[in-house]
Short mmCIF file of C-alpha atoms in Angstrom, two decimals:
data_model
loop_
_atom_site.label_atom_id
_atom_site.label_comp_id
_atom_site.label_asym_id
_atom_site.label_seq_id
_atom_site.Cartn_x
_atom_site.Cartn_y
_atom_site.Cartn_z
CA UNK A 20 59.29 10.42 4.95
CA UNK A 21 57.80 10.13 1.63
CA UNK A 22 54.52 12.15 1.80
CA UNK A 23 51.78 11.40 -0.30
CA UNK A 24 49.84 14.41 -1.95
CA UNK A 25 47.43 14.52 1.21
CA UNK A 26 49.81 14.93 3.57
CA UNK A 27 50.50 18.40 4.98
CA UNK A 28 53.96 19.68 4.94
CA UNK A 29 55.76 19.85 8.23
CA UNK A 30 54.88 23.02 10.32
CA UNK A 31 51.62 23.83 8.45
CA UNK A 32 48.38 23.17 9.37
CA UNK A 33 45.66 21.20 7.11
CA UNK A 34 42.93 22.71 6.17
CA UNK A 35 40.15 20.42 6.25
CA UNK A 36 36.30 20.91 5.45
CA UNK A 37 34.27 20.28 8.40
CA UNK A 38 32.76 16.65 8.38
CA UNK A 39 29.44 17.05 7.53
CA UNK A 40 28.02 13.85 9.38
CA UNK A 41 28.75 15.02 12.93
CA UNK A 42 27.03 18.32 12.15
CA UNK A 43 24.03 16.51 10.93
CA UNK A 44 24.00 13.95 13.85
CA UNK A 45 24.07 17.18 15.92
CA UNK A 46 21.09 18.80 14.28
CA UNK A 47 19.11 15.65 14.39
CA UNK A 48 19.93 15.26 18.31
CA UNK A 49 18.64 18.79 18.85
CA UNK A 50 15.63 18.15 16.64
CA UNK A 51 15.12 14.84 18.72
CA UNK A 52 15.46 12.78 15.50
CA UNK A 53 17.28 9.36 16.04
CA UNK A 54 20.41 8.51 13.73
CA UNK A 55 18.11 5.11 12.56
CA UNK A 56 15.34 7.64 11.32
CA UNK A 57 17.29 9.64 8.71
CA UNK A 58 16.47 8.93 4.81
CA UNK A 59 18.03 9.31 1.49
CA UNK A 60 17.86 13.28 0.64
CA UNK A 61 14.83 14.03 -2.00
CA UNK A 62 11.34 14.76 -2.30
CA UNK A 63 9.17 14.02 0.18
CA UNK A 64 7.39 10.70 -0.09
CA UNK A 65 3.73 10.23 -0.38
CA UNK A 66 1.52 7.96 1.67
CA UNK A 67 -1.44 6.29 -0.24
CA UNK A 68 -4.44 4.75 1.36
CA UNK A 69 -5.41 1.88 -0.79
CA UNK A 70 -9.07 0.64 -1.73
CA UNK A 71 -10.84 -1.30 0.79
CA UNK A 72 -10.78 -5.06 0.26
CA UNK A 73 -13.41 -5.97 2.86
CA UNK A 74 -16.82 -5.69 2.62
CA UNK A 75 -17.89 -3.15 5.35
CA UNK A 76 -21.31 -2.01 6.25
CA UNK A 77 -22.01 1.45 3.90
CA UNK A 78 -22.65 3.62 6.85
CA UNK A 79 -19.51 2.34 8.52
CA UNK A 80 -17.38 2.38 5.30
CA UNK A 81 -18.49 6.05 5.07
CA UNK A 82 -17.23 7.15 8.40
CA UNK A 83 -14.35 5.28 8.16
CA UNK A 84 -13.23 7.61 5.03
CA UNK A 85 -14.96 10.83 6.74
CA UNK A 86 -12.31 10.12 9.46
CA UNK A 87 -9.56 9.35 7.03
CA UNK A 88 -10.26 12.78 5.54
CA UNK A 89 -10.31 14.85 8.71
CA UNK A 90 -7.47 12.91 10.68
CA UNK A 91 -5.16 10.71 8.37
CA UNK A 92 -1.88 12.29 7.27
CA UNK A 93 -2.57 10.41 3.78
CA UNK A 94 -1.78 12.24 0.58
CA UNK A 95 -3.95 9.89 -1.47
CA UNK A 96 -7.32 7.93 -1.03
CA UNK A 97 -8.18 5.15 -3.37
CA UNK A 98 -12.09 4.71 -3.59
CA UNK A 99 -14.16 1.95 -5.79
CA UNK A 100 -14.62 -1.91 -5.60
CA UNK A 101 -11.74 -3.76 -6.44
CA UNK A 102 -13.12 -7.34 -5.36
CA UNK A 103 -16.79 -7.74 -6.18
CA UNK A 104 -18.76 -5.73 -8.39
CA UNK A 105 -21.98 -6.92 -6.70
CA UNK A 106 -20.84 -5.04 -3.38
CA UNK A 107 -20.62 -2.00 -5.59
CA UNK A 108 -24.54 -0.81 -5.01
CA UNK A 109 -24.43 -0.67 -1.14
CA UNK A 110 -21.65 2.04 -1.16
CA UNK A 111 -22.35 3.93 -4.58
CA UNK A 112 -25.06 6.65 -2.90
CA UNK A 113 -22.32 7.57 -0.74
CA UNK A 114 -19.18 7.58 -2.97
CA UNK A 115 -19.62 11.29 -4.60
CA UNK A 116 -20.21 12.66 -1.01
CA UNK A 117 -16.86 10.68 0.30
CA UNK A 118 -14.96 11.95 -2.67
CA UNK A 119 -15.94 15.46 -1.99
CA UNK A 120 -15.20 15.32 1.57
CA UNK A 121 -11.64 13.92 1.00
CA UNK A 122 -10.89 16.29 -1.73
CA UNK A 123 -11.95 19.56 0.78
CA UNK A 124 -9.60 17.67 3.22
CA UNK A 125 -6.70 17.97 0.62
CA UNK A 126 -6.49 14.56 -0.29
CA UNK A 127 -6.11 13.44 -3.68
CA UNK A 128 -8.39 10.87 -4.90
CA UNK A 129 -8.30 7.93 -6.99
CA UNK A 130 -11.40 5.92 -8.22
CA UNK A 131 -9.84 1.96 -8.73
CA UNK A 132 -11.03 -0.56 -10.96
CA UNK A 133 -12.11 -4.25 -10.61
CA UNK A 134 -9.19 -6.84 -10.26
CA UNK A 135 -10.49 -9.59 -11.98
CA UNK A 136 -13.28 -9.41 -14.64
CA UNK A 137 -15.20 -12.86 -14.97
CA UNK A 138 -18.21 -11.56 -17.28
CA UNK A 139 -20.38 -8.71 -19.48
CA UNK A 140 -21.68 -7.36 -15.68
CA UNK A 141 -17.88 -7.22 -14.47
CA UNK A 142 -17.09 -5.70 -17.74
CA UNK A 143 -19.55 -3.03 -17.58
CA UNK A 144 -18.61 -2.15 -14.00
CA UNK A 145 -15.06 -1.73 -15.35
CA UNK A 146 -15.91 0.42 -18.06
CA UNK A 147 -18.17 2.61 -15.37
CA UNK A 148 -15.44 3.17 -13.54
CA UNK A 149 -13.00 4.24 -16.29
CA UNK A 150 -15.38 6.65 -17.52
CA UNK A 151 -15.31 8.54 -14.13
CA UNK A 152 -14.32 12.13 -14.02
CA UNK A 153 -10.89 12.23 -12.22
CA UNK A 154 -8.11 9.82 -11.56
CA UNK A 155 -8.63 6.18 -12.06
CA UNK A 156 -6.25 3.11 -11.03
CA UNK A 157 -6.63 0.41 -13.55
CA UNK A 158 -6.77 -2.88 -11.48
CA UNK A 159 -6.76 -5.28 -14.85
CA UNK A 160 -5.60 -5.13 -18.57
CA UNK A 161 -9.26 -4.52 -19.79
CA UNK A 162 -9.27 -1.03 -17.68
CA UNK A 163 -5.60 -0.36 -18.97
CA UNK A 164 -6.85 -0.92 -22.16
CA UNK A 165 -10.12 1.56 -21.61
CA UNK A 166 -7.69 4.31 -20.08
CA UNK A 167 -5.16 3.94 -23.30
CA UNK A 168 -4.04 7.34 -24.03
CA UNK A 169 -5.45 9.09 -20.61
CA UNK A 170 -3.27 9.66 -17.98
CA UNK A 171 -4.14 6.93 -15.19
CA UNK A 172 -2.79 4.69 -12.54
CA UNK A 173 -1.88 0.96 -12.79
CA UNK A 174 -2.65 -0.83 -9.48
CA UNK A 175 -0.94 -3.85 -7.36
CA UNK A 176 -3.19 -6.47 -9.33
CA UNK A 177 -1.65 -5.84 -12.77
CA UNK A 178 1.53 -7.86 -13.28
CA UNK A 179 4.55 -5.14 -13.65
CA UNK A 180 7.34 -7.82 -13.22
CA UNK A 181 10.03 -6.13 -15.58
CA UNK A 182 11.18 -2.82 -16.97
CA UNK A 183 10.08 -3.44 -20.16
CA UNK A 184 6.44 -3.96 -18.72
CA UNK A 185 6.49 -0.74 -16.80
CA UNK A 186 7.89 1.23 -19.79
CA UNK A 187 4.95 -0.14 -21.89
CA UNK A 188 2.32 0.81 -19.39
CA UNK A 189 3.90 4.49 -18.97
CA UNK A 190 3.50 4.55 -22.96
CA UNK A 191 0.06 3.72 -23.03
CA UNK A 192 -0.38 6.67 -20.04
CA UNK A 193 0.35 5.46 -16.72
CA UNK A 194 1.74 7.92 -14.43
CA UNK A 195 1.75 6.14 -11.46
CA UNK A 196 2.31 2.32 -11.05
CA UNK A 197 1.76 0.48 -7.76
CA UNK A 198 4.06 -2.53 -8.08
CA UNK A 199 2.83 -6.03 -7.09
CA UNK A 200 3.75 -7.43 -3.63
CA UNK A 201 5.89 -10.11 -4.56
CA UNK A 202 8.87 -8.16 -5.95
CA UNK A 203 11.98 -7.99 -3.92
CA UNK A 204 13.52 -4.68 -3.49
CA UNK A 205 16.40 -5.44 -6.23
CA UNK A 206 13.35 -5.52 -9.05
CA UNK A 207 11.44 -2.70 -7.62
CA UNK A 208 14.70 -0.41 -7.83
CA UNK A 209 15.27 -1.92 -11.32
CA UNK A 210 11.68 -0.87 -12.42
CA UNK A 211 11.74 2.21 -10.96
CA UNK A 212 15.05 3.37 -12.76
CA UNK A 213 13.56 2.46 -15.93
CA UNK A 214 10.08 4.13 -16.03
CA UNK A 215 9.05 7.58 -15.84
CA UNK A 216 5.72 6.39 -14.13
CA UNK A 217 6.01 7.28 -10.32
CA UNK A 218 6.47 3.96 -8.56
CA UNK A 219 4.65 3.02 -5.25
CA UNK A 220 4.75 -0.19 -3.16
CA UNK A 221 2.25 -1.97 -0.39
CA UNK A 222 4.00 -0.94 3.18
CA UNK A 223 0.96 -2.32 5.17
CA UNK A 224 -1.46 -4.69 5.49
CA UNK A 225 -2.84 -8.02 4.56
CA UNK A 226 -0.69 -9.47 1.34
CA UNK A 227 -2.85 -9.40 -1.69
CA UNK A 228 -2.10 -12.75 -2.96
CA UNK A 229 -4.69 -14.16 -5.77
CA UNK A 230 -8.41 -13.26 -6.93
CA UNK A 231 -10.66 -16.31 -7.82
CA UNK A 232 -13.54 -16.28 -10.12
CA UNK A 233 -15.21 -18.54 -7.22
CA UNK A 234 -16.09 -16.70 -4.11
CA UNK A 235 -14.62 -19.05 -1.14
CA UNK A 236 -16.30 -16.84 1.55
CA UNK A 237 -19.75 -17.84 -0.10
CA UNK A 238 -18.57 -21.55 -0.01
CA UNK A 239 -17.57 -21.47 3.35
CA UNK A 240 -21.11 -21.24 4.08
CA UNK A 241 -22.33 -23.74 1.71
CA UNK A 242 -23.49 -21.10 -0.66
CA UNK A 243 -23.06 -20.50 -4.28
CA UNK A 244 -21.31 -16.79 -5.55
CA UNK A 245 -24.61 -15.73 -7.28
CA UNK A 246 -26.62 -16.70 -4.27
CA UNK A 247 -24.00 -15.26 -1.30
CA UNK A 248 -26.30 -13.13 0.87
CA UNK A 249 -22.84 -11.02 1.37
CA UNK A 250 -21.55 -13.27 3.75
CA UNK A 251 -18.35 -11.69 3.31
CA UNK A 252 -19.54 -8.86 5.23
CA UNK A 253 -19.55 -11.06 8.48
CA UNK A 254 -15.61 -10.91 8.53
CA UNK A 255 -14.24 -6.96 8.83
CA UNK A 256 -10.84 -8.19 8.52
CA UNK A 257 -11.29 -11.16 6.18
CA UNK A 258 -12.16 -14.68 6.95
CA UNK A 259 -9.15 -16.46 8.49
CA UNK A 260 -8.05 -20.00 6.82
CA UNK A 261 -6.10 -22.54 8.90
CA UNK A 262 -3.65 -25.17 7.95
CA UNK A 263 -4.45 -28.78 8.57
CA UNK A 264 -2.57 -28.22 11.81
CA UNK A 265 -4.65 -25.53 12.88
CA UNK A 266 -2.34 -22.49 11.96
CA UNK A 267 -3.63 -19.60 10.30
CA UNK A 268 -1.60 -18.52 7.14
CA UNK A 269 -4.16 -17.19 4.86
CA UNK A 270 -7.56 -14.72 4.88
CA UNK A 271 -10.34 -14.59 2.33
CA UNK A 272 -12.57 -11.63 1.56
CA UNK A 273 -14.95 -12.74 -0.84
CA UNK A 274 -12.81 -13.62 -4.05
CA UNK A 275 -9.90 -12.43 -2.83
CA UNK A 276 -6.91 -14.40 -0.96
CA UNK A 277 -4.64 -12.55 1.12
CA UNK A 278 -2.24 -13.21 3.56
CA UNK A 279 -3.20 -13.95 7.24
CA UNK A 280 -0.20 -11.73 8.22
CA UNK A 281 0.04 -8.12 7.70
CA UNK A 282 3.15 -6.70 5.45
CA UNK A 283 5.11 -4.07 6.96
CA UNK A 284 7.87 -2.24 5.66
CA UNK A 285 8.55 0.54 8.16
CA UNK A 286 11.87 -1.25 8.24
CA UNK A 287 12.63 -0.89 4.76
CA UNK A 288 11.40 2.65 3.87
CA UNK A 289 15.07 4.08 3.64
CA UNK A 290 16.20 1.04 1.23
CA UNK A 291 13.10 1.64 -0.90
CA UNK A 292 13.43 5.48 -0.80
CA UNK A 293 16.93 5.00 -1.82
CA UNK A 294 15.90 2.45 -4.99
CA UNK A 295 13.54 5.05 -6.04
CA UNK A 296 10.06 4.02 -4.50
CA UNK A 297 8.12 7.66 -4.13
CA UNK A 298 4.80 6.45 -2.62
CA UNK A 299 4.07 3.93 -0.05
CA UNK A 300 0.71 2.26 0.34
CA UNK A 301 -1.47 1.49 3.20
CA UNK A 302 -4.33 -1.29 3.00
CA UNK A 303 -7.28 -0.61 5.25
CA UNK A 304 -7.81 -3.25 8.07
CA UNK A 305 -10.22 -3.30 10.78
CA UNK A 306 -7.93 -1.46 12.89
CA UNK A 307 -7.04 2.12 14.04
CA UNK A 308 -5.77 3.07 10.12
CA UNK A 309 -5.53 6.72 11.38
CA UNK A 310 -2.98 5.83 13.83
CA UNK A 311 -1.15 3.47 11.34
CA UNK A 312 -1.26 6.42 8.92
CA UNK A 313 0.57 8.45 11.53
CA UNK A 314 3.07 5.99 12.23
CA UNK A 315 4.26 5.69 8.20
CA UNK A 316 4.43 9.22 7.88
CA UNK A 317 6.61 10.21 10.91
CA UNK A 318 8.65 7.19 9.34
CA UNK A 319 8.68 9.01 5.75
CA UNK A 320 9.25 12.53 7.33
CA UNK A 321 12.28 11.01 9.14
CA UNK A 322 11.23 11.66 12.43
CA UNK A 323 11.35 8.05 13.90
CA UNK A 324 13.14 5.05 12.86
CA UNK A 325 12.33 1.65 11.73
CA UNK A 326 12.35 0.19 15.20
CA UNK A 327 10.59 3.02 16.62
CA UNK A 328 8.01 2.66 14.03
CA UNK A 329 7.77 -1.16 14.65
CA UNK A 330 7.10 -0.71 18.46
CA UNK A 331 4.61 1.89 17.72
CA UNK A 332 2.77 -0.38 14.95
CA UNK A 333 2.62 -3.57 16.93
CA UNK A 334 0.16 -2.54 19.77
CA UNK A 335 -2.17 -1.65 17.04
CA UNK A 336 -2.35 -5.08 15.38
CA UNK A 337 -3.89 -7.84 17.23
CA UNK A 338 -1.58 -10.10 18.79
CA UNK A 339 -1.91 -13.32 17.01
CA UNK A 340 -1.49 -11.38 13.43
CA UNK A 341 2.14 -11.65 12.50
CA UNK A 342 4.14 -9.09 10.68
CA UNK A 343 5.89 -10.30 7.20
CA UNK A 344 8.42 -8.50 4.90
CA UNK A 345 9.79 -11.85 3.10
CA UNK A 346 8.98 -10.71 -0.23
CA UNK A 347 11.02 -7.24 -0.54
CA UNK A 348 14.15 -9.38 0.71
CA UNK A 349 13.78 -11.66 -2.03
CA UNK A 350 12.50 -14.64 0.47
CA UNK A 351 9.06 -16.11 1.12
CA UNK A 352 6.59 -13.95 1.67
CA UNK A 353 5.58 -15.32 4.95
CA UNK A 354 8.65 -14.58 6.42
CA UNK A 355 9.87 -11.89 8.52
CA UNK A 356 13.72 -10.40 8.16
CA UNK A 357 14.54 -8.33 11.17
CA UNK A 358 17.58 -6.93 9.38
CA UNK A 359 16.59 -4.07 7.26
CA UNK A 360 17.61 -3.66 3.72
CA UNK A 361 20.81 -1.65 3.09
CA UNK A 362 20.02 1.70 1.51
#
C-alpha cells in the first residue's frame, strides 16, 4: 500500500494533537453556553446607546438616562440633540447632571451634533456642541470641519460609503465611525479593514433613513415648522406613516424619517465581529431599553446565541412592529433574512 506522509507506519500509534473543538464544546456545555453563541476570538465588543431621536419630556428623558446609568450594561452613551435644535433648550438644564451621572457609573459620554444644518441658528448650535469639553460625535460635514485636527467620532448620518472616505475622516481626526445603516456586511468589512478608526454599526431600533429641512410632524397637524408647538412630543416612538393600502412602513420624528420596523442585528453579531466591527449601537425607543441592552450584552459576550437573543427581544417590542435586517444582507432594508450571515 502506498502511504502518504501523514499515514502512520504499521505497528505504530499515530500521535495526534487533541481536537480543540470538542474541548471548547465541552467547556461551553459546562458553562451553559450554546454552540450558536460562540463568537470570533478577540477583544470584547462594546455597546453604545445612540442619541435619542424622539422628543420626550425633559424630566422623562433625564430619568431615562439616570436608569441607563444605574442599570444598563452599555459602555457608551450619546447625548445631545440630533434632529431639531428647537428641542434642545428643554433638556439643556439637565444635560450636565445627566452626563456626570453617566460618567460616575463608568459610562463613556459622547455629545452628538445635529444631523442637518439648515440655517445660521443651526450652525451656531453645532458650533456650540463641537466646542464642548469631552468627546463629540459629528453628524454632518459642518461639524467634521469644526472638529478637524481634534480626536472626535463620526455618526451614522455622515455618508461613509467607501474606504477612501473612512481614511479621509480618520486623517481629519475621527477615531470612531458609526457606519450608515444602508451598508451590506461586505462593505462594512472592507471599510473596517481600511481605516484605523474604530467601526460601529446600528444594531437595534428604528432605522434612520432621511432628514428633511421640513418638519413632517408639524405638517401632519397643519402647522409650520416655525410654529410647530412641538407636536413631535405627542409620539414618543415616532408617528407611524401608512401606505395607501394601510400598511405601516415609516415613522416620523419631527424632521426625521425612520423605518416603522426596528433593525435587529442580534443574529449577525458573529459575522460583523469577524468583519472587524468593534461596537454595536442601540437606538433609544419607547420600550425597556435596559432589557434590550442586557440581551445584546449577553449576545456580544457569547453567553447566548442569535436565536436566544431573538427570542428574548421579541416580547420587548410591540407585536405590530417587525424586525428587519435586509441592508446588512445586501437586500432591501425592509426585509427580514432569517439565515444569519456567515462569519
